[in-house]
Tab-separated table of C-alpha atoms and ligand atoms in Angstrom:
chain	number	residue	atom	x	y	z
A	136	UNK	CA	73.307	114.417	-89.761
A	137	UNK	CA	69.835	116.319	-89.767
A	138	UNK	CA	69.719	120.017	-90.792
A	139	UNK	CA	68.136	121.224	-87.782
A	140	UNK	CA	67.366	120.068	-84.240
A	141	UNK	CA	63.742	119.831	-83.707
A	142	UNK	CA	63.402	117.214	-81.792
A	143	UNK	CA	65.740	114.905	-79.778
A	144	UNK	CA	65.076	112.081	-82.451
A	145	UNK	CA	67.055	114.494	-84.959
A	146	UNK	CA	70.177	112.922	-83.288
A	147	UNK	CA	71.503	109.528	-83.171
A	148	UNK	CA	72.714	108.118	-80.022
A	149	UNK	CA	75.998	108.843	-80.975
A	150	UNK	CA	75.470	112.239	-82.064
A	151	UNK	CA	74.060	112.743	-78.532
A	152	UNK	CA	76.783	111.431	-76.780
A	153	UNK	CA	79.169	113.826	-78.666
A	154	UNK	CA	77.246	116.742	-78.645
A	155	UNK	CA	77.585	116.237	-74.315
A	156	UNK	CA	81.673	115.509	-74.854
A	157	UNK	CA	81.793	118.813	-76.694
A	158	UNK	CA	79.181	120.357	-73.936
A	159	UNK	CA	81.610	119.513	-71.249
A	160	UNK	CA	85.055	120.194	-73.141
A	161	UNK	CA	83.256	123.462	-73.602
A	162	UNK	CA	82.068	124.257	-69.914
A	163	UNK	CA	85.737	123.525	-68.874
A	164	UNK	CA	87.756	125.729	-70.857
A	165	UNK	CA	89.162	122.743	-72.565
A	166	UNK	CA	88.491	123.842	-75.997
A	167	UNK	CA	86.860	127.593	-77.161
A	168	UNK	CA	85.411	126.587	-80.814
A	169	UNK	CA	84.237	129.995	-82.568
A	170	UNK	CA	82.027	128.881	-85.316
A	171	UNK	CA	79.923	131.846	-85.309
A	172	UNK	CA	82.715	134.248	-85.656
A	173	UNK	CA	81.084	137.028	-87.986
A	174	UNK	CA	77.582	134.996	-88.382
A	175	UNK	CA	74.117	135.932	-86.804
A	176	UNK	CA	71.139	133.843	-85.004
A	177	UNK	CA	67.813	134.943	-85.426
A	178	UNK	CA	66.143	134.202	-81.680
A	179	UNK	CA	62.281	134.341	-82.659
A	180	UNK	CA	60.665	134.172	-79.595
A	181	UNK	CA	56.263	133.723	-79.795
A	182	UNK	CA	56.685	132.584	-75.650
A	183	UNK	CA	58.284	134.367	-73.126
A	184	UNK	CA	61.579	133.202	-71.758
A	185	UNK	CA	64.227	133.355	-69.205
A	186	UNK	CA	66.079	130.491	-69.523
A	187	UNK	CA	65.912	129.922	-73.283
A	188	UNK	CA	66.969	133.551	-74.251
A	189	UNK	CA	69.416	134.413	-71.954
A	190	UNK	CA	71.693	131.254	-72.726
A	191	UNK	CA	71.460	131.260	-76.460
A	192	UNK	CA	72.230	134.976	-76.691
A	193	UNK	CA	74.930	134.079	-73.743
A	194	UNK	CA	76.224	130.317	-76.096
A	195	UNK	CA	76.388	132.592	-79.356
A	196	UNK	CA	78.241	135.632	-78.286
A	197	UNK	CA	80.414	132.817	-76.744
A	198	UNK	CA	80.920	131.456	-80.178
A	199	UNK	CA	82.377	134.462	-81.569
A	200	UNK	CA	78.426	134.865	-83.085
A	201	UNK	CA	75.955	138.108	-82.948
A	202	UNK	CA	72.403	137.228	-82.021
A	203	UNK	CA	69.094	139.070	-82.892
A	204	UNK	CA	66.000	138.812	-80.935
A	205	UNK	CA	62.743	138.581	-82.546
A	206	UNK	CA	59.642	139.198	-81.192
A	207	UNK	CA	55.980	137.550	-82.353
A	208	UNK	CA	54.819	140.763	-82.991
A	209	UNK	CA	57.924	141.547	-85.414
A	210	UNK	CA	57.968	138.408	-87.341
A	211	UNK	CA	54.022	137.971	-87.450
A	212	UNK	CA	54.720	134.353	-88.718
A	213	UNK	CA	52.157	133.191	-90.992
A	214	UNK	CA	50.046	136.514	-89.780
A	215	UNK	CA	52.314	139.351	-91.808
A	216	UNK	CA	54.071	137.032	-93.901
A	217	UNK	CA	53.829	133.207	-94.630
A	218	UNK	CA	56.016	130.916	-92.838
A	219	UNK	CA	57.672	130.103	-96.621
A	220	UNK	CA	58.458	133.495	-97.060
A	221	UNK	CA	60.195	134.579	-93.675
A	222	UNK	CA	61.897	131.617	-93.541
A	223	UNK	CA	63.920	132.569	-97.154
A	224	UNK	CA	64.028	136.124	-95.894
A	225	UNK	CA	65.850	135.118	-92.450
A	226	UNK	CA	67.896	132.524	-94.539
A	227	UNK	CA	69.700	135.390	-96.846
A	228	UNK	CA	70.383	137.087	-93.476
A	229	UNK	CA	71.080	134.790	-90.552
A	230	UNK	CA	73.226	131.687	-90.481
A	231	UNK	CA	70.966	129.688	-87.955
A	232	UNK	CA	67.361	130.467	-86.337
A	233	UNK	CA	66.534	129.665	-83.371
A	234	UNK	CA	62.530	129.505	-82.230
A	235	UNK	CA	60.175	129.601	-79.290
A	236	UNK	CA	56.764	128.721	-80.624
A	237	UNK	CA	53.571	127.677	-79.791
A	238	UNK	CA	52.798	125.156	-83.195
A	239	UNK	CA	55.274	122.360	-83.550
A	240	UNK	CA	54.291	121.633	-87.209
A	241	UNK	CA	55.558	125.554	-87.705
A	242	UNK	CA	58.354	125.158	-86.955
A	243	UNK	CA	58.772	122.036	-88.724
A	244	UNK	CA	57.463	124.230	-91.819
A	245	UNK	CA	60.026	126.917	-91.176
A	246	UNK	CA	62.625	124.838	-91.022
A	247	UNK	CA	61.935	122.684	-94.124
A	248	UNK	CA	62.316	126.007	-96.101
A	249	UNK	CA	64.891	127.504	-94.566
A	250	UNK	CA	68.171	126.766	-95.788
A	251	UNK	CA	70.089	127.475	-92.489
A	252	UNK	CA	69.991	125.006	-89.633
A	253	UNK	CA	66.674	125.800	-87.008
A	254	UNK	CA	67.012	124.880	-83.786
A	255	UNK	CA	63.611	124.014	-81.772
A	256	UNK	CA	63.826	126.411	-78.354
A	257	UNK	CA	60.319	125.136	-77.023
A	258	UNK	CA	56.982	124.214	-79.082
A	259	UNK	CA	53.929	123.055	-76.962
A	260	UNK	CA	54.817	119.234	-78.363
A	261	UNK	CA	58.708	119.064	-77.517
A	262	UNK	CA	61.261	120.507	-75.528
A	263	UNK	CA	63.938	119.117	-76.525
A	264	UNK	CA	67.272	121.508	-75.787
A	265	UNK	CA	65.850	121.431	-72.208
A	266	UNK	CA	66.119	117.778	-72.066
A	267	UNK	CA	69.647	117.893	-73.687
A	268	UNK	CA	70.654	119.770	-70.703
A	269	UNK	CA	68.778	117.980	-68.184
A	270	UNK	CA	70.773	114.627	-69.608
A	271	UNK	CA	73.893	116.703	-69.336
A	272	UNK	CA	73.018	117.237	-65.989
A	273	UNK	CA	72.607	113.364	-65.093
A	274	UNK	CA	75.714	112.808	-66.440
A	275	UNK	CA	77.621	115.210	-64.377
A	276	UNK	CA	75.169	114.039	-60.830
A	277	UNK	CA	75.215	110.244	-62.055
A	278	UNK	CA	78.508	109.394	-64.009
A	279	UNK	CA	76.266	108.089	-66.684
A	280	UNK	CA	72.966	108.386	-68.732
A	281	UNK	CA	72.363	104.695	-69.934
A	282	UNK	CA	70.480	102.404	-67.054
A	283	UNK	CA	68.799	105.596	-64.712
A	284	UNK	CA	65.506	105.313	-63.643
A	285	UNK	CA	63.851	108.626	-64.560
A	286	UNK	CA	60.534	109.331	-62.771
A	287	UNK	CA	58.403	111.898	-64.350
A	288	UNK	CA	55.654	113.571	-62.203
A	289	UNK	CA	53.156	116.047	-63.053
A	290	UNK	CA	51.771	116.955	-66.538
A	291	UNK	CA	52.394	114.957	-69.760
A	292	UNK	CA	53.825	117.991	-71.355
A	293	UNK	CA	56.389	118.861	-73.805
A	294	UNK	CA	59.164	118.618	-71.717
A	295	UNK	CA	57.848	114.988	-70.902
A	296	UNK	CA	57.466	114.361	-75.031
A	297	UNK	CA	61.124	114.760	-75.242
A	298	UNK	CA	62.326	112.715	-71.907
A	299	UNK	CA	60.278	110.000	-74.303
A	300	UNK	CA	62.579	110.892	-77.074
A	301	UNK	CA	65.184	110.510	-75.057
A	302	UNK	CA	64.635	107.096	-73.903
A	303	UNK	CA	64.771	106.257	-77.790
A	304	UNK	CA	68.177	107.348	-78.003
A	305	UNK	CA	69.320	106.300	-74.497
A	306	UNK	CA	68.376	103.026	-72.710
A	307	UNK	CA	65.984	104.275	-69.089
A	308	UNK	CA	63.045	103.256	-66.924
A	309	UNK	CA	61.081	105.666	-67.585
A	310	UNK	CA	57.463	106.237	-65.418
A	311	UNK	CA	55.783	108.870	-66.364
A	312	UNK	CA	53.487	109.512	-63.378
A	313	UNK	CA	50.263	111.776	-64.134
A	314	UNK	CA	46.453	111.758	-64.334
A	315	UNK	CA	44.541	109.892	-66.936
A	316	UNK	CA	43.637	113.673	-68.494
A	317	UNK	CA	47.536	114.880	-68.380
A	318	UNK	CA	48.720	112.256	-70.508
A	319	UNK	CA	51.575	112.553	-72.888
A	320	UNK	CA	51.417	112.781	-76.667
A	321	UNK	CA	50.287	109.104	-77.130
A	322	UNK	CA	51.829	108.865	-80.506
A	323	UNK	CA	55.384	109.573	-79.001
A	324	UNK	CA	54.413	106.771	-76.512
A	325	UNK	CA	53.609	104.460	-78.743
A	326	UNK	CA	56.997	105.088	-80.782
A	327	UNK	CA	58.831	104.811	-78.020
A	328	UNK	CA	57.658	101.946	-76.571
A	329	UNK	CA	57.861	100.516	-80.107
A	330	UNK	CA	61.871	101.461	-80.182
A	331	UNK	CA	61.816	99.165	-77.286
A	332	UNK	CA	65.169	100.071	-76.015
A	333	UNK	CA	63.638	101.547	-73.105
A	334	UNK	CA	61.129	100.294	-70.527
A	335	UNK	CA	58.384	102.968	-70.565
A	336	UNK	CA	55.382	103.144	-68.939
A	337	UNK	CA	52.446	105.742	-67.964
A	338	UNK	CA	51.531	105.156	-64.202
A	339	UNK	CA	48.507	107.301	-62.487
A	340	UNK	CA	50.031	106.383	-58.900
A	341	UNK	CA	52.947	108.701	-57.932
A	342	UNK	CA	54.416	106.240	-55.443
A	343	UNK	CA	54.507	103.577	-57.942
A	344	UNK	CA	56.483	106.210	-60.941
A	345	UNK	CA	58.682	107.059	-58.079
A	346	UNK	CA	60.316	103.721	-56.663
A	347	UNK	CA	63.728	103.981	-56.455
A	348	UNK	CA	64.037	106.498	-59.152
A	349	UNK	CA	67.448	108.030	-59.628
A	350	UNK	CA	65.911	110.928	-61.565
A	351	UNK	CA	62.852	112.440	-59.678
A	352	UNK	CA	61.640	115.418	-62.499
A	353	UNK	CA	58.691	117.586	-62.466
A	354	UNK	CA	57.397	120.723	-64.352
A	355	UNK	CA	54.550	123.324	-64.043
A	356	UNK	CA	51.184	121.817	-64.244
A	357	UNK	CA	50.087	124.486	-66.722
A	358	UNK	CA	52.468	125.619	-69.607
A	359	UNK	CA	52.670	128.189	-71.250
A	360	UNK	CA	49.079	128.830	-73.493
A	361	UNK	CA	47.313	126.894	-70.814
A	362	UNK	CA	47.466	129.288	-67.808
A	363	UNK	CA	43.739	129.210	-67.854
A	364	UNK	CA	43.379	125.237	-67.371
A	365	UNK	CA	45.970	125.941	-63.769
A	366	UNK	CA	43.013	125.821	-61.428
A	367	UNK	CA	41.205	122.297	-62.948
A	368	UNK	CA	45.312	120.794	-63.194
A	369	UNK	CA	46.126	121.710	-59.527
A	370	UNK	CA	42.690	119.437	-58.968
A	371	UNK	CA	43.919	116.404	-61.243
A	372	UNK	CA	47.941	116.991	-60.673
A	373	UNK	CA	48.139	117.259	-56.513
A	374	UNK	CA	49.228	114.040	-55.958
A	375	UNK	CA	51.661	114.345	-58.285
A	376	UNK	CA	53.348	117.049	-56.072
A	377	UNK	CA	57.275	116.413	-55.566
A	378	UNK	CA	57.368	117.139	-51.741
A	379	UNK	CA	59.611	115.816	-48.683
A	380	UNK	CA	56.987	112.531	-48.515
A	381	UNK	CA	57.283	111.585	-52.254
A	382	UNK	CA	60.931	111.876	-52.121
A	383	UNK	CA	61.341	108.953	-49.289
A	384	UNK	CA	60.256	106.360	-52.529
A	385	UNK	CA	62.808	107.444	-55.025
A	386	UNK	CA	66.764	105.988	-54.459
A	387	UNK	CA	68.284	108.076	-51.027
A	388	UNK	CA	70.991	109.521	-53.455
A	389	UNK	CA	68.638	110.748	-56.000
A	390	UNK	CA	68.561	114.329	-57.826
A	391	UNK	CA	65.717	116.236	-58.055
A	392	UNK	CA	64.829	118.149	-61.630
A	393	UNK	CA	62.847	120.833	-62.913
A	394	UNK	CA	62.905	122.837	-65.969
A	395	UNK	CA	61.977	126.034	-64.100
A	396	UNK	CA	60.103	128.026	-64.156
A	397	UNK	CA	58.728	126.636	-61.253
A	398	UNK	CA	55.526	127.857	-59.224
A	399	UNK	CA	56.742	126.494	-55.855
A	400	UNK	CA	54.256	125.524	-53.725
A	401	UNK	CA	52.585	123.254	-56.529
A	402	UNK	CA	54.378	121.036	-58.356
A	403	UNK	CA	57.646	121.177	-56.095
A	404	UNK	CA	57.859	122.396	-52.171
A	405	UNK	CA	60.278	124.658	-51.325
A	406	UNK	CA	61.655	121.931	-49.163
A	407	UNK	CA	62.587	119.480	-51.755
A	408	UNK	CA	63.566	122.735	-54.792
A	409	UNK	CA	65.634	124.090	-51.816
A	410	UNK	CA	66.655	120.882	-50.343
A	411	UNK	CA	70.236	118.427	-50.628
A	412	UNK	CA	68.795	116.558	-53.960
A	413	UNK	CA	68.079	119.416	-56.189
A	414	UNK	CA	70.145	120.322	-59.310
A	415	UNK	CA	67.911	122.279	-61.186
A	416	UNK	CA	70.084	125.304	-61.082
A	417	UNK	CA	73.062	122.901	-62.427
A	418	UNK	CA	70.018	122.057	-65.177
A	419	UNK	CA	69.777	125.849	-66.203
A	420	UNK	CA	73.061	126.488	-66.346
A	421	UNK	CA	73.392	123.539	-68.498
A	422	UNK	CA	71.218	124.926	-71.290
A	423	UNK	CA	74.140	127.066	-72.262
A	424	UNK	CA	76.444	124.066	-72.669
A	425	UNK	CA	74.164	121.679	-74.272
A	426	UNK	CA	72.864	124.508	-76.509
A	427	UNK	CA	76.321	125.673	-77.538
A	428	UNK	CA	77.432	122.065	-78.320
A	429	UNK	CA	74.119	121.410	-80.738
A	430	UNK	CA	74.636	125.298	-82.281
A	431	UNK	CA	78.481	123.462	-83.075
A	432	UNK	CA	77.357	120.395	-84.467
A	433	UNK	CA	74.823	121.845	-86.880
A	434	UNK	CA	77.276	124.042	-87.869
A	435	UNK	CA	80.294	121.663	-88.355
A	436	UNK	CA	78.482	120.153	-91.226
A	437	UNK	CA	80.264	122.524	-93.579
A	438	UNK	CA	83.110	123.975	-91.430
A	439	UNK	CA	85.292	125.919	-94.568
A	440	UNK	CA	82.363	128.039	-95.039
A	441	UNK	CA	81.325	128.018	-91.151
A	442	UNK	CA	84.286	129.322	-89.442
A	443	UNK	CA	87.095	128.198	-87.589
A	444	UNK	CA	87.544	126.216	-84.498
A	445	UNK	CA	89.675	127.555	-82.446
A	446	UNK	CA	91.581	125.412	-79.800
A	447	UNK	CA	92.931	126.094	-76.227
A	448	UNK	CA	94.597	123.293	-74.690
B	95	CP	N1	63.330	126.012	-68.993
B	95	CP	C1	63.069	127.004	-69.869
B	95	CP	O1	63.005	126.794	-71.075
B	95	CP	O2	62.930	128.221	-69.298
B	95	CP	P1	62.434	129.553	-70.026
B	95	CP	O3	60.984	129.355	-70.360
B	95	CP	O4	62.667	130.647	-69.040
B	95	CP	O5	63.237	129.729	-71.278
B	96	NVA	N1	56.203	122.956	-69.971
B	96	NVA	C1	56.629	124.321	-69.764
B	96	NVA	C2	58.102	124.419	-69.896
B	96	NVA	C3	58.661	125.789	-69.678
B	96	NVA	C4	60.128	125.854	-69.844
B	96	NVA	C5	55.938	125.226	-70.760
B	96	NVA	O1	55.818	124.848	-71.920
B	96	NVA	O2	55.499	126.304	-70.368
């Protein structure tokens, strides 16, 4: 099993699929494992966050574990120190980091140095814990992950990347729906498509990505570091809008996703975020299960010197 979870890809399918048994054994009381009893998580956050800091901080005080938030400005990675250097410093402290970044091959650099697992909370390449959760969240809606038609609208961001590194783990159709500019990372694509256990394509007609979807998902047009290209995206991404219209393509009984945060209005209406199809609050909540189960997993890998697990049943 890998080290750290950058990426979905750092997990087999099987991996995955346990890491959502212990996620839901978790979020019903079923079992209370406390593998961070006495330990400490460095959160390094270079992005703002709602989501991502409030259920780590919430998933590791729930495992019995002490976390410690870290600003940009305070770690100054690769600015006041090298990333070599701070990630042996946090290793002698911390038993896992956790990072918000901006650089994907950063983090990838941190965690090749540090000797404690590093979990990936949001680069501008992948997303993946989001996607973990938003899977998570299928399962609960849909009774299964395998076979759904996921629809993808809006930009080709990172939270797209990693629905593509999902469907290398996890058989989908998955349409990604955008403009020919918003495209996502063409090397995941590729890999993907060369994995071939999913059908994927890259549509620039929103009716067409949406047929009879079971998954309808969108996300902000502009991430975060791009704020200044939201006026040209509204112009290329409108017709990507999730609204009351769009919906009437996808399957009647499908759910509705979004990462949040979500500038309503845009990318989703009120109607449809508000509306009888929407689980994205579900999705949020099921960061702090998904999370918790990957912070287990990477930990289990040497449990005597880890911590116990501690079962109620
Ligand atoms: N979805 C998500 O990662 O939200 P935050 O940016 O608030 O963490
Ligand atoms: N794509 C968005 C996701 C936020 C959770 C961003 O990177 O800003």
């Amino acid at each position: 099993m890998s080290k750290d979870f950058l990426a979905i890809t750092d997990f087999t399918t099987d991996e995955i699929k346990e890491t959502f048994e212990l996620a839901l054994d978790m979020k019903s009381g079923k079992i209370a494992p406390l593998p961070l009893a006495g330990k400490a998580v460095a959160c390094v956050f270079l992005k703002p966050s709602l989501r991502t800091r409030v259920s780590f901080e919430v998933g590791i005080m729930q495992l019995g574990g002490k976390s410690l938030y870290i600003t940009g400005d305070e770690i100054g990675l690769g600015k006041r120190e090298s990333v070599y250097d701070a990630a042996k410093v946090l290793s002698r402290f911390v038993d896992m980091i956790m990072i918000r970044a901006f650089d994907h091959k950063q983090v990838e650099e941190l965690a090749k140095h540090a000797e404690v697992p590093v979990v990936n909370g949001l680069t501008d390449l992948l997303h993946p814990c989001q996607v973990m959760g938003d899977m998570l969240t299928a399962l609960e809606h849909k009774e299964k992950v395998e076979g759904l038609t996921v629809a993808y609208l809006g930009d080709g961001n990172n939270v797209a990347n990693s629905w593509l590194n999902a469907a290398t783990r996890f058989s989908f159709d998955l349409r990604i729906g955008t403009s020919p500019e918003t495209q996502p990372n063409q090397e995941i694509v590729e890999k993907a498509q060369k994995v071939g256990l999913s059908q994927i394509s890259v549509t620039f007609d929103a009716k067409e990505a949406t047929k009879d979807a079971d998954v309808l998902y969108t996300d902000v047009w502009a991430s975060m570091g791009e704020k200044h290209l939201s006026d040209k995206r509204k112009k290329l991404l409108e017709s990507f809008q999730v609204n009351d219209d769009l919906l009437k393509h996808a399957k009647d009984d499908c759910i509705v996703m979004h990462c949040l945060p979500a500038n309503r209005g845009e990318e989703i209406t009120d109607e449809v975020m508000d509306g009888p199809h929407s689980v994205v609050f579900d999705e949020a909540e099921n960061r702090l299960h998904a999370q918790k189960a990957i912070m287990v997993k990477l930990l289990s890998q040497a449990p005597d010197e880890r911590g116990a697990f501690q079962k109620f049943e």
